Amino acid sequence: MDKDTDKTTSAGSSLTSRTGSRSTFRETSTIGCGFSSFTSFRTEKQDVARLAMPQYLRLAMLDSIRKQDVDGGDQHFQMPRSDDDPCCETPVVVLINPKSGGRHGPVLKERLQHLISEEQVFDLHDVNPHEFVRYGLACLEKWAENGDSCAKETRMNIRVIVAGGDGTVGWVLGCLGELHKKGRFPVPPVAIIPLGTGNDLSRSFGWGGSFPFSWKSAIKRTLQRATTGPICHLDSWHVVVQMPGGEVVDPPHSLKATEECGVDQIEGHVPHKLNFYEGVFYNYFSIGMDAQVAFGFHRFRNEKPFLAQGPISNKIIYSGYTCTQGWFLTPCISDPTLRLCSQSLGDGAEAQNIECLKCNSTWLRFESSGEGVAKASLVLRAMLKGHCSEWEPITVPESVRAIVALNLPSYGSGRNPWGNLKPEYLEKRGFVETHVDDGLLEIFGLKQGWHASFVMVELISAKHIAQAASIQIELRGGEWKEAFFQMDGEPWKQPMSSDYSTIVEIKRVPFQSVMISGE
């Protein structure tokens, strides 16, 4: 009997020892994965419990989105629940593009669902951000008006985390812009988990250029910063492309066909039929060789996706494609199709000039001078910040092959081509210090590829042209039948007519996007 007791005691001690070992291993593993402040699974769940909404709220939102009906989740508000259930302190919703970030995307999605709740992490391939705004947030607003205090508090405090690249972030910001237009306030601020290639939006707001390889520990830090980070604002820019009817264009995702928009005609006759496209950008709009290179790269990636499966491989292919497009070799070869503004200014021009009047309504005009008829023409009109004065001619070097209108201090994966200009230079040129919410675009030019390369490594600044509050570009074709445009990394080939102008108008959106600083 004593032996049996001893065996039982020994077995129990052994079991306890093994259990304790497993418990210790679990805690050690958790710490090893980066959650050093989480001493156990329970502590980990408690640490993020303040992010999870009450179950009835998140189920109601989910049902409303799935049914695409604001009333789709009403049954969850009618079920009995305890009055002691606390409201969420800092509710968050994650909108994730699982295809971004290579192999980390799906694992990141699973981990976020585990930490917060499955209903608060939305796969953007299943749930469109428009649906989240129109049905999910509207569900909370409806029941807040009906007297549900928890729904009201959640709607007031909710924050959005976007896991994806700049394109994904811009998509979500555009959808949240509906709230401004309809007076549905407050607009949830946006934090970023950078999973794209360039991630310039993420860099500009302190979220970094990429998600760390030690991503498990980064999740906790991101969630903490997303709920406690200060609110800041971002200008966005509305683009309208007006072209003669009958022209065939394959616009990027960021441009949508629309009805007639009020665009001022600069010169020439207006055709009887016009086509309009509109969109919004947050980082940059460009025309010229950089857009042509990007167009070629995107076409290559679509045709051979197996060769472009991550940020590093994408950058290598992009660099190689820059060389093959002739940006570096243009001065050494005779093919005029490789000259930028050959697609917008024409070939053989002796000089291109900009004239600007520092007044509320200002014209910036690129003109081809010299003998012969220009093969294409471009006119750029901008509204500048400053006092009225005499017209000031600004010479643009003949070698300029790309013109960029930049909103962020980050371009091409974190570069700042405008540069950190000294106060004396700013005063001399009539410029002001750049900010993402200053209501101005920085317009600069890039020359041949060597010049662009030195600009990208920040050894020199780009060719400064102007700071503008709005821009209008007029393109007229001739021998050249097309130009290349790019907007926030989405390039397209734009047909040009020799009889009628294609006009691109860029104006600041009257409201600003709401962001969360990750710094």
Coordinates of C-alpha atoms in Angstrom, one line a residue:
M1 CA 0.0 0.0 0.0
D2 CA 2.8 2.3 0.9
K3 CA 4.6 1.4 -2.3
D4 CA 1.4 2.1 -4.3
T5 CA 1.1 5.4 -2.5
D6 CA 4.7 6.2 -3.2
K7 CA 4.2 5.3 -6.9
T8 CA 1.1 7.5 -7.0
T9 CA 3.0 10.4 -5.3
S10 CA 5.9 9.9 -7.6
A11 CA 3.7 9.8 -10.7
G12 CA 1.9 12.9 -9.5
S13 CA 5.2 14.7 -8.9
S14 CA 6.4 13.6 -12.3
L15 CA 3.1 14.8 -13.9
T16 CA 3.4 18.1 -12.1
S17 CA 7.0 18.4 -13.2
R18 CA 6.1 17.7 -16.8
T19 CA 3.1 20.1 -16.6
G20 CA 5.3 22.8 -15.1
S21 CA 7.9 22.2 -17.8
R22 CA 5.3 22.5 -20.5
S23 CA 4.0 25.7 -18.9
T24 CA 7.6 27.1 -18.6
F25 CA 8.3 26.1 -22.2
R26 CA 5.1 27.9 -23.4
E27 CA 6.0 31.0 -21.6
T28 CA 9.6 30.8 -22.8
S29 CA 8.4 30.3 -26.3
T30 CA 6.1 33.2 -26.1
I31 CA 8.9 35.4 -24.8
G32 CA 11.2 34.0 -27.5
C33 CA 8.6 35.0 -30.2
G34 CA 9.0 38.6 -29.0
F35 CA 6.1 39.0 -26.6
S36 CA 8.5 39.6 -23.7
S37 CA 5.9 41.5 -21.7
F38 CA 3.4 38.7 -22.0
T39 CA 4.2 36.1 -19.2
S40 CA 1.5 33.7 -20.3
F41 CA -1.4 33.3 -22.8
R42 CA -3.8 34.8 -20.2
T43 CA -1.7 37.9 -19.7
E44 CA -1.4 38.3 -23.5
K45 CA -5.1 38.1 -24.0
Q46 CA -5.7 40.6 -21.1
D47 CA -3.2 43.0 -22.6
V48 CA -5.1 43.2 -25.9
A49 CA -8.6 42.8 -24.4
R50 CA -9.1 46.5 -24.5
L51 CA -9.0 46.3 -28.3
A52 CA -11.8 43.8 -28.8
M53 CA -15.4 45.1 -29.1
P54 CA -18.3 43.5 -27.2
Q55 CA -19.3 40.3 -29.0
Y56 CA -22.8 41.5 -30.0
L57 CA -21.3 44.7 -31.6
R58 CA -18.8 42.9 -33.7
L59 CA -21.2 40.2 -34.8
A60 CA -23.8 42.9 -35.7
M61 CA -21.2 44.8 -37.8
L62 CA -20.1 41.6 -39.5
D63 CA -23.7 40.5 -40.4
S64 CA -24.4 44.0 -41.7
I65 CA -21.4 43.9 -44.0
R66 CA -22.1 40.3 -45.2
K67 CA -25.7 41.1 -46.0
Q68 CA -24.8 44.6 -47.3
D69 CA -27.7 45.9 -45.2
V70 CA -27.4 48.3 -42.3
D71 CA -30.3 46.4 -40.6
G72 CA -28.6 43.1 -41.1
G73 CA -27.2 42.8 -37.6
D74 CA -30.3 44.0 -35.7
Q75 CA -30.9 40.6 -34.1
H76 CA -27.7 40.9 -32.0
F77 CA -29.0 44.0 -30.3
Q78 CA -32.2 42.3 -29.4
M79 CA -30.5 39.4 -27.6
P80 CA -30.2 39.5 -23.7
R81 CA -26.8 40.6 -22.4
S82 CA -25.3 41.6 -19.1
D83 CA -25.2 45.2 -18.2
D84 CA -21.8 44.6 -16.7
D85 CA -20.2 43.9 -20.1
P86 CA -17.7 46.8 -20.4
C87 CA -17.4 48.8 -23.6
C88 CA -14.1 48.5 -25.5
E89 CA -11.6 51.2 -24.4
T90 CA -9.8 51.6 -27.7
P91 CA -11.6 49.6 -30.4
V92 CA -9.7 48.8 -33.6
V93 CA -10.5 47.3 -36.9
V94 CA -7.8 45.7 -39.1
L95 CA -8.2 45.7 -42.9
I96 CA -5.6 43.4 -44.3
N97 CA -4.4 42.5 -47.8
P98 CA -3.1 39.0 -47.2
K99 CA -1.3 38.8 -50.5
S100 CA 0.9 41.7 -49.5
G101 CA 4.1 40.9 -47.5
G102 CA 4.8 37.5 -49.2
R103 CA 4.4 34.6 -46.9
H104 CA 3.9 36.8 -43.8
G105 CA 0.5 38.1 -45.0
P106 CA -1.7 35.1 -44.1
V107 CA 0.2 34.3 -40.9
L108 CA -0.1 38.0 -39.8
K109 CA -3.9 37.8 -40.5
E110 CA -4.3 34.7 -38.4
R111 CA -2.3 36.2 -35.5
L112 CA -4.3 39.4 -35.5
Q113 CA -7.5 37.5 -35.5
H114 CA -6.2 35.5 -32.5
L115 CA -5.1 38.6 -30.6
I116 CA -8.2 40.8 -31.2
S117 CA -11.1 38.8 -32.6
E118 CA -11.9 37.2 -35.9
E119 CA -14.8 39.6 -36.5
Q120 CA -12.5 42.7 -36.3
V121 CA -9.9 41.6 -38.8
F122 CA -11.2 41.9 -42.4
D123 CA -9.7 40.3 -45.4
L124 CA -9.8 42.8 -48.2
H125 CA -10.4 40.1 -50.8
D126 CA -13.6 39.2 -49.0
V127 CA -14.7 42.6 -47.6
N128 CA -14.4 45.8 -49.6
P129 CA -13.6 48.9 -47.5
H130 CA -16.6 50.6 -49.1
E131 CA -18.7 47.9 -47.5
F132 CA -17.1 48.4 -44.1
V133 CA -17.9 52.1 -44.3
R134 CA -21.4 51.9 -45.8
Y135 CA -22.7 49.0 -43.6
G136 CA -20.3 48.2 -40.7
L137 CA -19.9 51.8 -39.4
A138 CA -23.4 52.7 -40.4
C139 CA -24.7 49.8 -38.2
L140 CA -22.9 51.3 -35.2
E141 CA -24.2 54.8 -36.1
K142 CA -27.8 53.5 -36.3
W143 CA -27.7 51.9 -32.9
A144 CA -25.9 54.8 -31.3
E145 CA -28.8 57.0 -32.4
N146 CA -31.2 54.4 -31.0
G147 CA -29.6 54.8 -27.5
D148 CA -27.0 52.0 -27.3
S149 CA -24.3 53.7 -25.3
C150 CA -21.7 51.1 -26.2
A151 CA -22.3 51.4 -29.9
K152 CA -22.0 55.2 -29.6
E153 CA -18.7 55.0 -27.6
T154 CA -17.3 52.4 -30.0
R155 CA -18.2 54.5 -33.1
M156 CA -16.6 57.6 -31.5
N157 CA -13.3 55.9 -30.6
I158 CA -12.8 53.3 -33.3
R159 CA -9.5 53.3 -35.2
V160 CA -8.5 51.5 -38.4
I161 CA -5.3 49.6 -39.1
V162 CA -4.5 48.9 -42.7
A163 CA -2.0 46.1 -43.4
G164 CA -0.8 46.4 -47.0
G165 CA 1.1 48.6 -49.4
D166 CA 0.5 52.2 -50.4
G167 CA -2.2 51.2 -52.9
T168 CA -4.1 49.4 -50.2
V169 CA -3.8 52.4 -47.8
G170 CA -5.0 54.8 -50.4
W171 CA -7.9 52.6 -51.2
V172 CA -9.1 52.6 -47.6
L173 CA -8.5 56.4 -47.2
G174 CA -10.6 57.0 -50.3
C175 CA -13.4 55.0 -48.9
L176 CA -13.3 56.7 -45.5
G177 CA -13.5 60.0 -47.4
E178 CA -17.2 59.1 -48.0
L179 CA -17.7 60.0 -44.3
H180 CA -16.5 63.6 -44.9
K181 CA -18.8 64.0 -47.9
K182 CA -21.9 62.8 -46.0
G183 CA -21.1 64.5 -42.7
R184 CA -20.6 61.3 -40.8
F185 CA -18.2 62.2 -38.1
P186 CA -15.8 61.5 -36.6
V187 CA -13.7 59.9 -39.4
P188 CA -11.7 57.0 -37.9
P189 CA -7.9 57.7 -38.0
V190 CA -5.7 55.2 -39.9
A191 CA -2.5 53.4 -38.8
I192 CA -0.4 51.3 -41.1
I193 CA 1.3 47.9 -41.1
P194 CA 3.6 48.3 -44.2
L195 CA 3.5 45.2 -46.4
G196 CA 4.1 46.7 -49.8
T197 CA 7.3 47.4 -51.8
G198 CA 7.8 51.2 -51.5
N199 CA 5.6 52.0 -48.5
D200 CA 6.1 55.8 -48.8
L201 CA 2.9 56.6 -47.0
S202 CA 4.0 54.4 -44.1
R203 CA 7.4 55.9 -44.0
S204 CA 6.0 59.5 -44.0
F205 CA 3.9 58.8 -40.9
G206 CA 6.5 56.8 -38.9
W207 CA 5.4 53.3 -39.5
G208 CA 8.5 52.2 -41.3
G209 CA 9.5 51.0 -44.7
S210 CA 8.7 47.4 -44.1
F211 CA 7.3 45.1 -41.5
P212 CA 10.2 43.6 -39.4
F213 CA 11.1 39.9 -39.8
S214 CA 10.5 39.5 -36.1
W215 CA 6.9 40.3 -36.9
K216 CA 5.4 38.7 -33.9
S217 CA 6.9 41.2 -31.5
A218 CA 6.1 44.0 -34.0
I219 CA 2.4 43.2 -33.8
K220 CA 2.2 44.1 -30.2
R221 CA 4.1 47.3 -30.7
T222 CA 1.9 48.3 -33.7
L223 CA -1.3 47.7 -31.8
Q224 CA 0.0 49.8 -28.9
R225 CA 1.0 52.6 -31.2
A226 CA -2.2 52.4 -33.2
T227 CA -4.3 53.0 -30.1
T228 CA -2.1 55.6 -28.4
G229 CA -0.5 57.4 -31.3
P230 CA -1.3 61.1 -31.9
I231 CA -3.6 62.2 -34.7
C232 CA -2.3 64.0 -37.8
H233 CA -3.6 65.0 -41.2
L234 CA -2.8 64.3 -44.8
D235 CA -3.6 66.3 -48.0
S236 CA -5.1 64.4 -50.8
W237 CA -5.4 65.4 -54.4
H238 CA -8.3 65.0 -56.8
V239 CA -7.4 64.3 -60.4
V240 CA -9.6 64.7 -63.5
V241 CA -8.5 63.5 -66.9
Q242 CA -10.5 65.0 -69.8
M243 CA -9.9 63.5 -73.2
P244 CA -11.6 63.6 -76.6
G245 CA -14.4 61.1 -77.0
G246 CA -13.5 58.0 -78.9
E247 CA -10.0 57.7 -77.4
V248 CA -9.3 54.2 -76.0
V249 CA -7.6 54.2 -72.6
D250 CA -7.0 51.5 -70.0
P251 CA -7.0 53.4 -66.8
P252 CA -5.5 52.1 -63.5
H253 CA -7.5 51.0 -60.5
S254 CA -7.2 54.5 -59.0
L255 CA -9.0 56.2 -62.0
K256 CA -12.7 55.7 -62.6
A257 CA -14.9 56.8 -65.5
T258 CA -17.2 59.6 -64.5
E259 CA -19.7 62.1 -65.8
E260 CA -18.8 65.6 -67.1
C261 CA -16.5 67.5 -64.8
G262 CA -15.9 71.2 -64.8
V263 CA -12.4 71.5 -66.4
D264 CA -11.2 74.8 -67.9
Q265 CA -10.0 74.6 -71.4
I266 CA -6.6 76.2 -71.8
E267 CA -6.6 76.8 -75.6
G268 CA -8.0 75.3 -78.7
H269 CA -11.4 74.0 -79.7
V270 CA -13.4 71.5 -77.5
P271 CA -14.6 68.4 -79.2
H272 CA -18.3 67.6 -79.2
K273 CA -17.8 64.5 -77.1
L274 CA -15.5 64.2 -74.1
N275 CA -14.6 61.3 -71.8
F276 CA -13.7 62.0 -68.1
Y277 CA -11.9 59.9 -65.6
E278 CA -11.3 60.9 -61.9
G279 CA -9.3 59.6 -59.0
V280 CA -7.4 60.6 -55.9
F281 CA -3.7 60.4 -55.1
Y282 CA -1.8 60.9 -51.9
N283 CA 1.8 60.7 -52.9
Y284 CA 2.6 61.8 -56.4
F285 CA 1.5 62.3 -60.0
S286 CA 4.1 62.1 -62.8
I287 CA 4.4 62.3 -66.5
G288 CA 7.3 61.1 -68.7
M289 CA 10.1 58.6 -68.6
D290 CA 9.6 57.4 -65.0
A291 CA 6.0 56.6 -65.8
Q292 CA 7.0 54.8 -69.0
V293 CA 9.5 52.7 -67.0
A294 CA 6.8 51.9 -64.4
F295 CA 4.4 51.0 -67.1
G296 CA 6.9 48.5 -68.6
F297 CA 7.6 47.0 -65.2
H298 CA 4.0 46.5 -64.3
R299 CA 3.3 44.9 -67.7
F300 CA 6.3 42.6 -67.2
R301 CA 5.1 41.7 -63.7
N302 CA 1.6 40.9 -64.9
E303 CA 2.9 38.7 -67.7
K304 CA 5.5 36.9 -65.5
P305 CA 4.3 37.1 -61.9
F306 CA 6.5 34.2 -60.8
L307 CA 9.6 36.5 -61.3
A308 CA 8.3 39.3 -59.0
Q309 CA 7.2 37.8 -55.7
G310 CA 8.7 40.1 -53.2
P311 CA 10.0 43.6 -52.5
I312 CA 13.7 42.7 -53.2
S313 CA 13.0 40.9 -56.5
N314 CA 10.7 43.7 -57.6
K315 CA 13.3 46.4 -57.0
I316 CA 15.9 44.4 -58.9
I317 CA 13.6 43.9 -61.9
Y318 CA 12.6 47.6 -61.7
S319 CA 16.2 48.7 -61.8
G320 CA 16.9 46.5 -64.7
Y321 CA 13.9 47.7 -66.6
T322 CA 15.0 51.3 -66.1
C323 CA 18.2 50.5 -68.0
T324 CA 16.5 48.6 -70.8
Q325 CA 14.1 51.5 -71.4
G326 CA 16.9 53.8 -72.3
W327 CA 16.7 56.4 -69.6
F328 CA 20.4 56.1 -69.0
L329 CA 21.4 55.8 -72.7
T330 CA 19.1 58.4 -74.2
P331 CA 21.9 61.0 -75.0
C332 CA 23.9 58.3 -76.8
I333 CA 21.2 56.9 -79.1
S334 CA 19.1 58.4 -81.8
D335 CA 15.7 56.8 -81.1
P336 CA 13.5 59.8 -80.1
T337 CA 10.9 57.6 -78.5
L338 CA 13.3 57.3 -75.5
R339 CA 13.3 61.0 -74.7
L340 CA 10.8 62.0 -72.1
C341 CA 9.4 64.9 -73.0
S342 CA 9.5 63.6 -76.6
Q343 CA 6.2 62.3 -75.6
S344 CA 5.0 65.6 -74.3
L345 CA 7.2 68.4 -75.6
G346 CA 8.4 67.1 -78.9
D347 CA 11.8 66.4 -80.4
G348 CA 14.4 68.9 -81.5
A349 CA 13.3 71.8 -79.4
E350 CA 16.0 74.3 -78.6
A351 CA 14.6 75.2 -75.2
Q352 CA 11.6 74.7 -72.9
N353 CA 10.5 77.5 -70.7
I354 CA 8.1 77.9 -67.8
E355 CA 6.6 81.3 -67.1
C356 CA 4.8 81.8 -63.8
L357 CA 3.0 84.7 -62.3
K358 CA 3.0 84.6 -58.5
C359 CA -0.7 85.4 -58.1
N360 CA -3.8 83.4 -57.2
S361 CA -4.3 82.3 -60.7
T362 CA -1.0 81.4 -62.4
W363 CA 0.1 79.9 -65.7
L364 CA 3.1 77.7 -65.9
R365 CA 3.7 77.0 -69.6
F366 CA 6.1 74.6 -71.3
E367 CA 6.8 75.8 -74.8
S368 CA 8.9 74.4 -77.6
S369 CA 10.9 77.0 -79.5
G370 CA 13.0 76.6 -82.5
E371 CA 12.4 75.8 -86.2
G372 CA 9.9 73.2 -87.3
V373 CA 6.6 72.0 -85.8
A374 CA 6.8 70.4 -82.4
K375 CA 5.7 66.8 -82.4
A376 CA 3.8 67.2 -79.2
S377 CA 3.0 70.0 -76.8
L378 CA 2.5 70.3 -73.1
V379 CA 1.1 73.2 -71.1
L380 CA 1.2 73.2 -67.3
R381 CA -0.9 75.6 -65.3
A382 CA -0.5 75.9 -61.6
M383 CA -2.0 78.0 -58.8
L384 CA 0.9 79.2 -56.6
K385 CA 1.0 80.5 -53.1
G386 CA 2.4 84.1 -53.1
H387 CA 1.8 87.7 -53.9
C388 CA 1.1 89.1 -57.3
S389 CA 4.2 90.2 -59.3
E390 CA 5.5 90.3 -62.8
W391 CA 5.8 87.2 -64.9
E392 CA 8.9 85.3 -64.1
P393 CA 10.3 83.0 -66.8
I394 CA 11.9 79.7 -65.5
T395 CA 14.1 77.8 -67.8
V396 CA 13.7 74.0 -67.9
P397 CA 16.7 72.1 -69.1
E398 CA 16.2 70.4 -72.5
S399 CA 17.2 67.1 -70.9
V400 CA 14.2 66.9 -68.5
R401 CA 12.4 63.6 -69.1
A402 CA 10.1 63.3 -66.2
I403 CA 7.9 65.9 -64.3
V404 CA 6.6 64.9 -60.9
A405 CA 4.1 66.6 -58.6
L406 CA 4.9 65.4 -55.1
N407 CA 2.8 65.5 -51.9
L408 CA 4.9 63.5 -49.4
P409 CA 8.5 63.9 -48.5
S410 CA 8.9 60.2 -49.5
Y411 CA 9.2 59.0 -53.1
G412 CA 10.6 55.8 -54.6
S413 CA 10.9 53.9 -51.4
G414 CA 11.8 56.6 -49.0
R415 CA 13.8 59.1 -51.1
N416 CA 13.2 62.8 -50.8
P417 CA 13.9 64.2 -54.3
W418 CA 12.8 67.7 -53.4
G419 CA 15.5 67.7 -50.7
N420 CA 15.9 69.5 -47.4
L421 CA 16.3 73.0 -48.7
K422 CA 18.1 75.7 -46.7
P423 CA 16.1 78.7 -45.6
E424 CA 18.1 81.0 -47.8
Y425 CA 17.3 79.0 -50.9
L426 CA 13.6 78.8 -49.9
E427 CA 13.4 82.5 -49.6
K428 CA 15.2 83.1 -52.8
R429 CA 12.9 80.8 -54.8
G430 CA 9.7 81.9 -53.0
F431 CA 9.2 78.4 -51.6
V432 CA 8.1 77.3 -48.2
E433 CA 9.1 74.4 -46.0
T434 CA 7.2 71.2 -47.1
H435 CA 4.6 69.4 -45.0
V436 CA 2.1 66.7 -45.8
D437 CA -0.8 69.0 -44.8
D438 CA 0.4 72.4 -46.2
G439 CA -2.0 72.4 -49.2
L440 CA 0.9 72.5 -51.7
L441 CA 2.4 70.1 -54.2
E442 CA 6.2 70.2 -55.0
I443 CA 6.7 70.1 -58.8
F444 CA 10.2 69.0 -59.9
G445 CA 11.9 67.5 -63.0
L446 CA 14.2 64.5 -63.5
K447 CA 16.7 64.5 -66.3
Q448 CA 18.4 61.4 -67.8
G449 CA 18.7 58.3 -65.7
W450 CA 22.1 59.3 -64.2
H451 CA 20.6 62.4 -62.8
A452 CA 17.6 60.5 -61.4
S453 CA 19.9 58.0 -59.8
F454 CA 21.9 60.7 -58.0
V455 CA 18.6 62.2 -56.9
M456 CA 17.3 58.8 -55.6
V457 CA 20.4 58.3 -53.5
E458 CA 20.0 61.9 -52.3
L459 CA 23.4 63.1 -53.4
I460 CA 21.6 66.0 -55.3
S461 CA 18.1 67.4 -55.4
A462 CA 15.8 67.2 -58.4
K463 CA 15.2 70.2 -60.6
H464 CA 12.9 72.5 -58.7
I465 CA 10.1 74.0 -60.7
A466 CA 7.4 75.3 -58.4
Q467 CA 5.1 74.7 -55.4
A468 CA 1.5 74.7 -56.4
A469 CA -1.9 74.6 -54.8
S470 CA -3.5 73.2 -58.0
I471 CA -2.2 72.1 -61.4
Q472 CA -3.6 71.8 -64.9
I473 CA -1.7 70.0 -67.7
E474 CA -2.8 70.2 -71.3
L475 CA -1.4 67.6 -73.8
R476 CA -1.7 67.9 -77.5
G477 CA -0.4 65.1 -79.8
G478 CA 1.2 65.3 -83.2
E479 CA 3.5 62.7 -84.5
W480 CA 3.4 61.3 -80.9
K481 CA 0.2 59.3 -80.3
E482 CA 0.6 58.5 -76.6
A483 CA 2.2 59.7 -73.3
F484 CA 2.8 57.9 -70.1
F485 CA 1.3 58.9 -66.8
Q486 CA 1.7 57.6 -63.3
M487 CA -0.3 58.2 -60.1
D488 CA 0.9 56.7 -56.8
G489 CA 2.7 53.9 -58.5
E490 CA -0.1 53.0 -60.9
P491 CA 1.1 53.8 -64.5
W492 CA -1.0 53.9 -67.7
K493 CA -0.5 54.8 -71.4
Q494 CA -2.5 57.9 -72.3
P495 CA -3.5 58.3 -76.0
M496 CA -3.1 61.8 -77.4
S497 CA -4.9 63.6 -80.2
S498 CA -3.3 66.1 -82.6
D499 CA -6.7 67.9 -83.0
Y500 CA -7.9 68.3 -79.5
S501 CA -6.2 68.5 -76.1
T502 CA -6.1 66.0 -73.3
I503 CA -6.3 67.9 -70.0
V504 CA -5.3 66.7 -66.5
E505 CA -6.5 68.9 -63.6
I506 CA -5.2 68.4 -60.1
K507 CA -6.9 70.1 -57.2
R508 CA -6.7 69.6 -53.4
V509 CA -9.5 67.6 -51.9
P510 CA -11.4 70.0 -49.6
F511 CA -11.0 67.7 -46.6
Q512 CA -7.9 66.0 -45.2
S513 CA -7.4 62.3 -44.4
V514 CA -7.0 61.5 -40.7
M515 CA -3.8 59.5 -39.9
I516 CA -2.2 58.1 -36.8
S517 CA 1.5 58.9 -36.2
G518 CA 3.6 55.9 -35.5
E519 CA 6.6 57.9 -34.3

